[in-house]
PDB file of C-alpha atoms and ligand atoms in Angstrom:
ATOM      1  CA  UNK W 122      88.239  98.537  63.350  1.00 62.00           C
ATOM      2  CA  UNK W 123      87.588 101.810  64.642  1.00 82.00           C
ATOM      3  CA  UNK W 124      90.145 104.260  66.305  1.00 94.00           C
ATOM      4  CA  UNK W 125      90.062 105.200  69.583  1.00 97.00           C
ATOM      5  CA  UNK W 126      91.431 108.277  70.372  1.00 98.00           C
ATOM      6  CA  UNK W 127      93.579 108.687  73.449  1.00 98.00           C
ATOM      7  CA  UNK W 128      93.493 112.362  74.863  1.00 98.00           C
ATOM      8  CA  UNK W 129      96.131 112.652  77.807  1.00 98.00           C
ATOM      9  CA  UNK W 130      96.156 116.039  80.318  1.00 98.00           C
ATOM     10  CA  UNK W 131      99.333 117.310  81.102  1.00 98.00           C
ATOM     11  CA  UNK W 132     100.021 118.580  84.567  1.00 96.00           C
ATOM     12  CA  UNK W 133      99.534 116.153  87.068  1.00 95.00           C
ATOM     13  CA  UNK W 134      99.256 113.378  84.234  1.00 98.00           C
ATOM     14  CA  UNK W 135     102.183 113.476  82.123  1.00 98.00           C
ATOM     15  CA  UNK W 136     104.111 115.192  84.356  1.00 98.00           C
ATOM     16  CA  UNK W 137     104.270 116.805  88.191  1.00 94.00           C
ATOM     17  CA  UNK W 138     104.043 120.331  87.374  1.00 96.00           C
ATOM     18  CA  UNK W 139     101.466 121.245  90.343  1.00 93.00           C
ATOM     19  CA  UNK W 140     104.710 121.494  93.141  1.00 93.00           C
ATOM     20  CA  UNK W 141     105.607 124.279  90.390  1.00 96.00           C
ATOM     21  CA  UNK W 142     102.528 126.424  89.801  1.00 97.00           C
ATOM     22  CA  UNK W 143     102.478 125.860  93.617  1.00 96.00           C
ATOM     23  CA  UNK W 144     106.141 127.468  94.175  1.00 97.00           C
ATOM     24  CA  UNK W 145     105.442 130.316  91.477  1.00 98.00           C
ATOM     25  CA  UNK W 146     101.606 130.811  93.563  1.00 98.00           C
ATOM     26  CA  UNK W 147     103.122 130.771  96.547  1.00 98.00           C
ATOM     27  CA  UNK W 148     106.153 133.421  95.814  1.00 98.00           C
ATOM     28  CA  UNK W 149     103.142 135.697  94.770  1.00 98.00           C
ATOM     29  CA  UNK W 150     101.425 135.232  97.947  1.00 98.00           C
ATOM     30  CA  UNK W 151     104.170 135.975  99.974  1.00 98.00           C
ATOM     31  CA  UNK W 152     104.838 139.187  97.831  1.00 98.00           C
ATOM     32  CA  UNK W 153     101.251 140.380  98.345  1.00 98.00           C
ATOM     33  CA  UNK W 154     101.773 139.405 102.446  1.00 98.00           C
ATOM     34  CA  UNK W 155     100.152 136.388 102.589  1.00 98.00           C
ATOM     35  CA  UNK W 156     100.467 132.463 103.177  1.00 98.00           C
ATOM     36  CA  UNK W 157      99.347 129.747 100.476  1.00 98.00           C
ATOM     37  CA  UNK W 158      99.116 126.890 101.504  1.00 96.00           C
ATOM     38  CA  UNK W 159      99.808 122.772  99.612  1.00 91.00           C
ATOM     39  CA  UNK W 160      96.126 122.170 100.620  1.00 90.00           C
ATOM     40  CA  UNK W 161      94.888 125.228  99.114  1.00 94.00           C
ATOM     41  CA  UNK W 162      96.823 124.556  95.945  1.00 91.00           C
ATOM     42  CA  UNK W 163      94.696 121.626  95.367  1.00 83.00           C
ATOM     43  CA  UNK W 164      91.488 123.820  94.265  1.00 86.00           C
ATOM     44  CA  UNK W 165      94.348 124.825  91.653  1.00 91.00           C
ATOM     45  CA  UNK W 166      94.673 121.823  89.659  1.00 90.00           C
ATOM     46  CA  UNK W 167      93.212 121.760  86.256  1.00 91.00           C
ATOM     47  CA  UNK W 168      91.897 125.362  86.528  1.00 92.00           C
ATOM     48  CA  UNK W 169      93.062 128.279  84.133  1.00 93.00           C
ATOM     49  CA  UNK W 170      95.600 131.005  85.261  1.00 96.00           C
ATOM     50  CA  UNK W 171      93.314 133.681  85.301  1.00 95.00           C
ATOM     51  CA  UNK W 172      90.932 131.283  87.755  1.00 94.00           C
ATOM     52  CA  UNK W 173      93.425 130.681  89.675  1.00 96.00           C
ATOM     53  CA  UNK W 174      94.878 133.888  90.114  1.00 98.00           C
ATOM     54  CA  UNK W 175      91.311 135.381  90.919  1.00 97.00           C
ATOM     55  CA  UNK W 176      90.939 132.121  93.592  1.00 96.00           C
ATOM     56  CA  UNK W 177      94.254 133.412  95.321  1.00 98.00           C
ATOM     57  CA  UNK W 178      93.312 136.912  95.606  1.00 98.00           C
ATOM     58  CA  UNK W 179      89.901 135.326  97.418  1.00 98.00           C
ATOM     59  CA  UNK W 180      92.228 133.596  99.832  1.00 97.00           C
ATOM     60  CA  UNK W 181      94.288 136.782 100.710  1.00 98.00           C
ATOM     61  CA  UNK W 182      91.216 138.773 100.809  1.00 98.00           C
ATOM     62  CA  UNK W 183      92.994 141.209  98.189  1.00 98.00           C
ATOM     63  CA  UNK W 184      91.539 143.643  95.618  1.00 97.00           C
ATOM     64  CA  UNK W 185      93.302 144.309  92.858  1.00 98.00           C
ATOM     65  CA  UNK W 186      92.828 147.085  89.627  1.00 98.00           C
ATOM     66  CA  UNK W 187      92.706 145.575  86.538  1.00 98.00           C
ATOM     67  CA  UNK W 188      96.556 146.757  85.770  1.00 98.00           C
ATOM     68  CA  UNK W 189      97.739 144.300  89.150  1.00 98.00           C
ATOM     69  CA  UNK W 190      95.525 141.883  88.043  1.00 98.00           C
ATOM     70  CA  UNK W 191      97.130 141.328  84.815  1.00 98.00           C
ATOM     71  CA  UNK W 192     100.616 142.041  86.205  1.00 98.00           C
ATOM     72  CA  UNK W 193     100.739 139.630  88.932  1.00 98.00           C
ATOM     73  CA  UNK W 194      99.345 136.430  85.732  1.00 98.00           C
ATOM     74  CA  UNK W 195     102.728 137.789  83.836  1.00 98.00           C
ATOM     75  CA  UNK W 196     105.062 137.884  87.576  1.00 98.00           C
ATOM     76  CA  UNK W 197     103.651 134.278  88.361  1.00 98.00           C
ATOM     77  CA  UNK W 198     103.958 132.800  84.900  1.00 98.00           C
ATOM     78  CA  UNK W 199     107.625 134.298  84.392  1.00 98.00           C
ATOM     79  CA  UNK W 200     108.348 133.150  87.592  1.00 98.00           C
ATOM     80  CA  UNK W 201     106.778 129.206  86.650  1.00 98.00           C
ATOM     81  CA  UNK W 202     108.501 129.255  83.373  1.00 98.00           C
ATOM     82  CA  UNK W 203     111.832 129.532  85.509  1.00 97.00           C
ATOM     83  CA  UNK W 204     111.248 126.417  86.755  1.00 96.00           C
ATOM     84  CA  UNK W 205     109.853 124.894  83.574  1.00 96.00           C
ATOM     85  CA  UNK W 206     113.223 125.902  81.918  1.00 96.00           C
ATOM     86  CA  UNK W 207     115.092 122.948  84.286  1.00 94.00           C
ATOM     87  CA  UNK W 208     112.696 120.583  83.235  1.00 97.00           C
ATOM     88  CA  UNK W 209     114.059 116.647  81.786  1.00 97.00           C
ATOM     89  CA  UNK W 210     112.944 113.288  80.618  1.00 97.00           C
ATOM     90  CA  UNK W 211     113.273 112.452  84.188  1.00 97.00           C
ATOM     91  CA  UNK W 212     110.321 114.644  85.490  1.00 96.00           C
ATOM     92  CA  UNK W 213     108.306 112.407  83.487  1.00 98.00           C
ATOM     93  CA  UNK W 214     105.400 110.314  85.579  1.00 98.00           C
ATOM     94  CA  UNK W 215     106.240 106.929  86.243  1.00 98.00           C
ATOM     95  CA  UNK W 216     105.338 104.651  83.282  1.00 98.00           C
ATOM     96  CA  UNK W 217     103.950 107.484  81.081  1.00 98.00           C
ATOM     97  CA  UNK W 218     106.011 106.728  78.204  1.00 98.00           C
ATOM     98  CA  UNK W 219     105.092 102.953  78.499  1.00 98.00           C
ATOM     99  CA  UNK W 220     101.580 103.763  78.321  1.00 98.00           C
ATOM    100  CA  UNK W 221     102.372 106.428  75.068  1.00 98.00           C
ATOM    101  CA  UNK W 222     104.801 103.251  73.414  1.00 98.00           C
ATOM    102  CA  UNK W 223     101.471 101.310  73.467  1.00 98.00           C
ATOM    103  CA  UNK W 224      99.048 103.395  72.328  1.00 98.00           C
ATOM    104  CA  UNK W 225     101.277 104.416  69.406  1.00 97.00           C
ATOM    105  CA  UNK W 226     102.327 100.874  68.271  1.00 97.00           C
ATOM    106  CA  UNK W 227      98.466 100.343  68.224  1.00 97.00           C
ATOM    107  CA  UNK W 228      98.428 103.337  65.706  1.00 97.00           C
ATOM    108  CA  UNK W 229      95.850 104.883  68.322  1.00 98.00           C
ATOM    109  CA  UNK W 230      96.359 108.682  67.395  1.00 98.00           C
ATOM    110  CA  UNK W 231      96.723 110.662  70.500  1.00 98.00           C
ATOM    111  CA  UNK W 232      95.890 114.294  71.737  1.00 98.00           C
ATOM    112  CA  UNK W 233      96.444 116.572  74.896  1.00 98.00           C
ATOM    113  CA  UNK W 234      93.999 118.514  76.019  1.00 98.00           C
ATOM    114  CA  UNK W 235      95.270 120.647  78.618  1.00 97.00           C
ATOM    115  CA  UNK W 236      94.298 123.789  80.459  1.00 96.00           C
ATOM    116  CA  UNK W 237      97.961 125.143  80.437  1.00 97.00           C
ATOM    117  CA  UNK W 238      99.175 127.565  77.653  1.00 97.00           C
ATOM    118  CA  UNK W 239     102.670 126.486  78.600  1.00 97.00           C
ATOM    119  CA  UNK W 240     101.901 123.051  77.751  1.00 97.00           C
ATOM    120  CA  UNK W 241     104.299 122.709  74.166  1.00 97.00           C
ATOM    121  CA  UNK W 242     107.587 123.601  75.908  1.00 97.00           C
ATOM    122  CA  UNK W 243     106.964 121.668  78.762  1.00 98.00           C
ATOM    123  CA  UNK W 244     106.454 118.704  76.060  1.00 98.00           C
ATOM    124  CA  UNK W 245     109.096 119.913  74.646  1.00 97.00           C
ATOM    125  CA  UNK W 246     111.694 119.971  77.138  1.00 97.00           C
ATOM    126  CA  UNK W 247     110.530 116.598  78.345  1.00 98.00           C
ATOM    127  CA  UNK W 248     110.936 114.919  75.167  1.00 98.00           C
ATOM    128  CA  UNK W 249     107.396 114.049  74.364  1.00 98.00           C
ATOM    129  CA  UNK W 250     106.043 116.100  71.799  1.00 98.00           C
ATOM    130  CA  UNK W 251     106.284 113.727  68.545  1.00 98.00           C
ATOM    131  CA  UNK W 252     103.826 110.905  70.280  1.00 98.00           C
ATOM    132  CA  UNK W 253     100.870 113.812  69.921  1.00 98.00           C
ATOM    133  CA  UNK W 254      99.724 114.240  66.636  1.00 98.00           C
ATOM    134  CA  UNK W 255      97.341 116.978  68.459  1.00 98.00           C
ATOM    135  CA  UNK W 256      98.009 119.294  71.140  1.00 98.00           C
ATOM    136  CA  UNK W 257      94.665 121.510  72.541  1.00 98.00           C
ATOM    137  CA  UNK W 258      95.518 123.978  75.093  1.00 97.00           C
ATOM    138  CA  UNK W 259      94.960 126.849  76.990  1.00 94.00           C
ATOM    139  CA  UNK W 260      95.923 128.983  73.621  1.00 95.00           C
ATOM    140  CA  UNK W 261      92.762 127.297  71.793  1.00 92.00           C
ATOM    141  CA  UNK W 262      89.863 127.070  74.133  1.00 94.00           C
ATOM    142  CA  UNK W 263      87.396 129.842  75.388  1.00 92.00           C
ATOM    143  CA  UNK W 264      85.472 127.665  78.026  1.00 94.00           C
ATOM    144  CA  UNK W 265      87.453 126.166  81.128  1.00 91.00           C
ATOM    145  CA  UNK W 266      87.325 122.667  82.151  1.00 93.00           C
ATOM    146  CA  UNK W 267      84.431 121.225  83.312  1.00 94.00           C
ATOM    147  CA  UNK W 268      83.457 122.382  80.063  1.00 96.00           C
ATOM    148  CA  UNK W 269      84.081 119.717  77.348  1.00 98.00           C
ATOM    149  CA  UNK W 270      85.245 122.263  74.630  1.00 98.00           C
ATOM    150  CA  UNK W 271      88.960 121.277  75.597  1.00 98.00           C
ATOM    151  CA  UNK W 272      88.765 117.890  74.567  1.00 98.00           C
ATOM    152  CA  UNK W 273      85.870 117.884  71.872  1.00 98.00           C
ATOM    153  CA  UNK W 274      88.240 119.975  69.988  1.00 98.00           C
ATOM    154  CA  UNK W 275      90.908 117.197  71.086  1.00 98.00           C
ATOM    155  CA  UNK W 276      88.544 114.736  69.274  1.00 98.00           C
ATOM    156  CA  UNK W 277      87.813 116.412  65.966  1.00 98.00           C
ATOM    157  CA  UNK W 278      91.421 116.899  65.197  1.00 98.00           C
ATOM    158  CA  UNK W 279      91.843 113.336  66.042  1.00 98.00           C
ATOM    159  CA  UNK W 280      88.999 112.648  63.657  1.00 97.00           C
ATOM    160  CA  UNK W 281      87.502 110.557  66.235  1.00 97.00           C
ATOM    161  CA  UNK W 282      84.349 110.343  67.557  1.00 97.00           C
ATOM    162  CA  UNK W 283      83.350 111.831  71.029  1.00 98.00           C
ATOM    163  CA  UNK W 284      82.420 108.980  72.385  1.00 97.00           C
ATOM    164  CA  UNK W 285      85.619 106.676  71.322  1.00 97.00           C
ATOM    165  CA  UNK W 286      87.539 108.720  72.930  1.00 98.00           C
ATOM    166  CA  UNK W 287      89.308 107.869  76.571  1.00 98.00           C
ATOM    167  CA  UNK W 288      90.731 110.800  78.803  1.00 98.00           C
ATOM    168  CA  UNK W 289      93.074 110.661  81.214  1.00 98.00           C
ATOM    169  CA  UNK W 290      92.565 113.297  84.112  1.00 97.00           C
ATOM    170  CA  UNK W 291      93.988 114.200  87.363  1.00 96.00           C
ATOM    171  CA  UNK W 292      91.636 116.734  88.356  1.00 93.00           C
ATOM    172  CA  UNK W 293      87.687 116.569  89.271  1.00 92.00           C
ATOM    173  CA  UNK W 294      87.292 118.753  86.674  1.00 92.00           C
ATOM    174  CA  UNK W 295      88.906 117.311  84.394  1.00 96.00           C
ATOM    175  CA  UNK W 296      87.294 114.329  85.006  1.00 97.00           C
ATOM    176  CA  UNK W 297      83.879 116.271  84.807  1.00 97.00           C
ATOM    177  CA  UNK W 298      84.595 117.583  81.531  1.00 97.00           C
ATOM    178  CA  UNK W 299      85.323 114.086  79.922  1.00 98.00           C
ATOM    179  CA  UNK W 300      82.028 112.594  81.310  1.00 98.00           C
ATOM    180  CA  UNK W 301      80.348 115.839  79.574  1.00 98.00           C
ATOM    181  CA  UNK W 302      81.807 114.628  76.267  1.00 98.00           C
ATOM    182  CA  UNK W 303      80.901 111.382  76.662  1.00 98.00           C
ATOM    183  CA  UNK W 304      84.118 110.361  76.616  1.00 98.00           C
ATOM    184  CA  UNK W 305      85.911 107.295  78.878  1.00 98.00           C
ATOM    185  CA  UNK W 306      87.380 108.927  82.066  1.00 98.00           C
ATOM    186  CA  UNK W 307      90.342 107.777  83.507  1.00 98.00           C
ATOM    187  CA  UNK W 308      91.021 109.401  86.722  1.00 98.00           C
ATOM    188  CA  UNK W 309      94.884 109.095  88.097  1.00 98.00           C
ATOM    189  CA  UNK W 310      94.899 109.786  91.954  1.00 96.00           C
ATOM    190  CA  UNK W 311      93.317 109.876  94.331  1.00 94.00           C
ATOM    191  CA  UNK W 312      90.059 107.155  93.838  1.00 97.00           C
ATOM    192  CA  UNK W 313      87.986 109.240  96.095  1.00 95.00           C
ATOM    193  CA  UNK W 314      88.765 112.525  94.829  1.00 92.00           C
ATOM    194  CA  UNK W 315      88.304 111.534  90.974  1.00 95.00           C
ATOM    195  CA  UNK W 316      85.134 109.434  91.913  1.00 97.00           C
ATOM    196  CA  UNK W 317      83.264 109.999  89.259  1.00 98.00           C
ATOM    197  CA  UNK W 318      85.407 108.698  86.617  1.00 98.00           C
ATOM    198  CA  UNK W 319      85.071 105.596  84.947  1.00 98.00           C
ATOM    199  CA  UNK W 320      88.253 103.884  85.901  1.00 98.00           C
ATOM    200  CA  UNK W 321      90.486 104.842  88.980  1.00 98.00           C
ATOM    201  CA  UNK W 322      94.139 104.136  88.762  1.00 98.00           C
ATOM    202  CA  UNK W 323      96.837 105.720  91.438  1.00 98.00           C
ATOM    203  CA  UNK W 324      99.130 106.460  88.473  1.00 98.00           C
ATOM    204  CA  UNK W 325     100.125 104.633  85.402  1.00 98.00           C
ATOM    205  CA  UNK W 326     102.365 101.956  86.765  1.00 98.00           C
ATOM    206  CA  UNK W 327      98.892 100.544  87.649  1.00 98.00           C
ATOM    207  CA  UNK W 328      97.905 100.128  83.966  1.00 98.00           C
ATOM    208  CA  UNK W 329      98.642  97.037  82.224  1.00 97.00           C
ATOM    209  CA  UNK W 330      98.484  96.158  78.342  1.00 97.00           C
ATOM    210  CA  UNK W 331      94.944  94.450  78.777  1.00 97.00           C
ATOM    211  CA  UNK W 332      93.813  97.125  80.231  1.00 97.00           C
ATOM    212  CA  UNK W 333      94.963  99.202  77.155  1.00 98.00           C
ATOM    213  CA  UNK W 334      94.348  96.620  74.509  1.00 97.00           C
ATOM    214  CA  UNK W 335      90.249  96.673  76.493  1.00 96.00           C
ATOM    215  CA  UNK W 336      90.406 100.432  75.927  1.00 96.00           C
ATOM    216  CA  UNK W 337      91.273 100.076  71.843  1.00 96.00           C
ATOM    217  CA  UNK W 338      89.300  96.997  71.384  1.00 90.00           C
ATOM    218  CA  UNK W 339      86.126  98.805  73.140  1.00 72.00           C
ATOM    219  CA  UNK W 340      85.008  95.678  74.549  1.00 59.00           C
TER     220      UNK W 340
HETATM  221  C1  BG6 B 581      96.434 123.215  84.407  1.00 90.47           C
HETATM  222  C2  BG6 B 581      96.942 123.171  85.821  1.00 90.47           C
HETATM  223  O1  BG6 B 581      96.863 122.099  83.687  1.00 90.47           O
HETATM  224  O2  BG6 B 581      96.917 124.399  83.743  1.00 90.47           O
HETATM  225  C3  BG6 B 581      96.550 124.435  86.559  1.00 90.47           C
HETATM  226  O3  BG6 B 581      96.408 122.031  86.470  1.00 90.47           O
HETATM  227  C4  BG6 B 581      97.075 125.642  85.792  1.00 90.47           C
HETATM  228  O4  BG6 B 581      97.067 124.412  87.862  1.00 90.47           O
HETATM  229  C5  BG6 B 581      96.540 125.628  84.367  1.00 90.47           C
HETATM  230  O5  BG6 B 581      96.657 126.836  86.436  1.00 90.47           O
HETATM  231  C6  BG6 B 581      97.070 126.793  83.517  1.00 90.47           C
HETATM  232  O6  BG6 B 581      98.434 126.624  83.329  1.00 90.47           O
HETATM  233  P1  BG6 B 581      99.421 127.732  82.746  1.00 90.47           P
HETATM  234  O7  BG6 B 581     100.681 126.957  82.476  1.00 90.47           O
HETATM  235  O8  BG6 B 581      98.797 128.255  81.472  1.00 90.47           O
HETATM  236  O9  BG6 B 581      99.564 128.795  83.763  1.00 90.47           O
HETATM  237 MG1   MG B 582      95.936 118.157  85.422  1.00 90.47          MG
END
């Protein structure tokens, strides 16, 4: 039987990082004199530091020299990582580790594929690392989701192919960058947000072992 290779994302997957970058964002914003908003955080999710940084600067209607620029990524990362540093087991997403138990007593090898270069420690500190026999991250990609590169990397290491792949997403982009792969989306969320993936679950609680077992069985 052939593998399939599950490829999870991290924030806003495994674990609810976003009311984090939001916090560290949002100090910056006040710092520079303006307000950032939860709503405006949203564009945030899945996108790269450096996108994100240059998104928030849009909102403020700031200009910065290269030297702010890459001072303010350090201040808001240093500032994120002090909230990373608290993280536990019990940040994890509701029934994430259920989902991991069965995929790994399938001997389904599994991969993140994440836009975060923080994403190891936060692994880490939540106890999850060993299930991931992969882990492809901001450190090892050049092209931002939507592009696939993310999780076609995710794939080869796996030695899977592209398209027996599933990937779990909880941002339109994401989601985007999966279809590019050809790869099964899974979109965890909001339905009409994440509408263009494949299947459309709220969060994992809403997965059951058939649904899984459908996934490795590629029926
Ligand atoms: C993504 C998050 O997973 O990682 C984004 O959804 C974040 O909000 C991006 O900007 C980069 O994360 P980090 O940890 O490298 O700043
Ligand atoms: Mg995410």
């Amino acid at each position: 039987m052939n593998k399939t290779g599950f490829i999870f994302d991290l924030d806003g997957v495994i674990v609810d990082t976003a009311k984090y970058h939001y916090l560290a964002w949002k100090n910056l914003a006040q710092e520079l004199g303006f307000e950032f908003t939860h709503e405006q955080n949203e564009l945030f999710k899945g996108v790269s530091r450096k996108r994100c940084l240059e998104i928030l600067l849009d909102i403020g209607g700031v200009t910065a020299t290269q030297e702010q620029f890459d001072s303010w990524m350090i201040e808001k990362n240093e500032d994120y990582l002090k909230y990373i540093e608290k993280m536990d087991e019990t940040e994890i997403l509701p029934d994430v580790p259920k989902v991991l138990e069965y995929v790994k007593r399938h001997e389904m090898p599994i991969a993140l594929g994440s836009a975060s270069k923080n994403a190891r420690p936060i692994l880490e500190k939540v106890k999850l690392l060993s299930y991931f026999e992969t882990i492809v991250d901001g450190n090892n990609v050049t092209k931002a989701k939507p592009d696939p590169e993310v999780f076609l990397i995710a794939a080869e290491q796996l030695g899977v192919r592209a398209d027996q792949c599933v990937v779990f997403e909880d941002a339109q982009a994401g989601i985007a960058a999966a279809n590019s792969a050809d790869m099964i989306s899974i979109g965890i969320g909001d339905a009409q947000v994440l509408s263009e993936a494949d299947y459309n679950f709220k969060d994992f609680t809403e997965i059951d072992d058939g649904f899984l077992k459908k996934l490795i069985t590629q029926e």
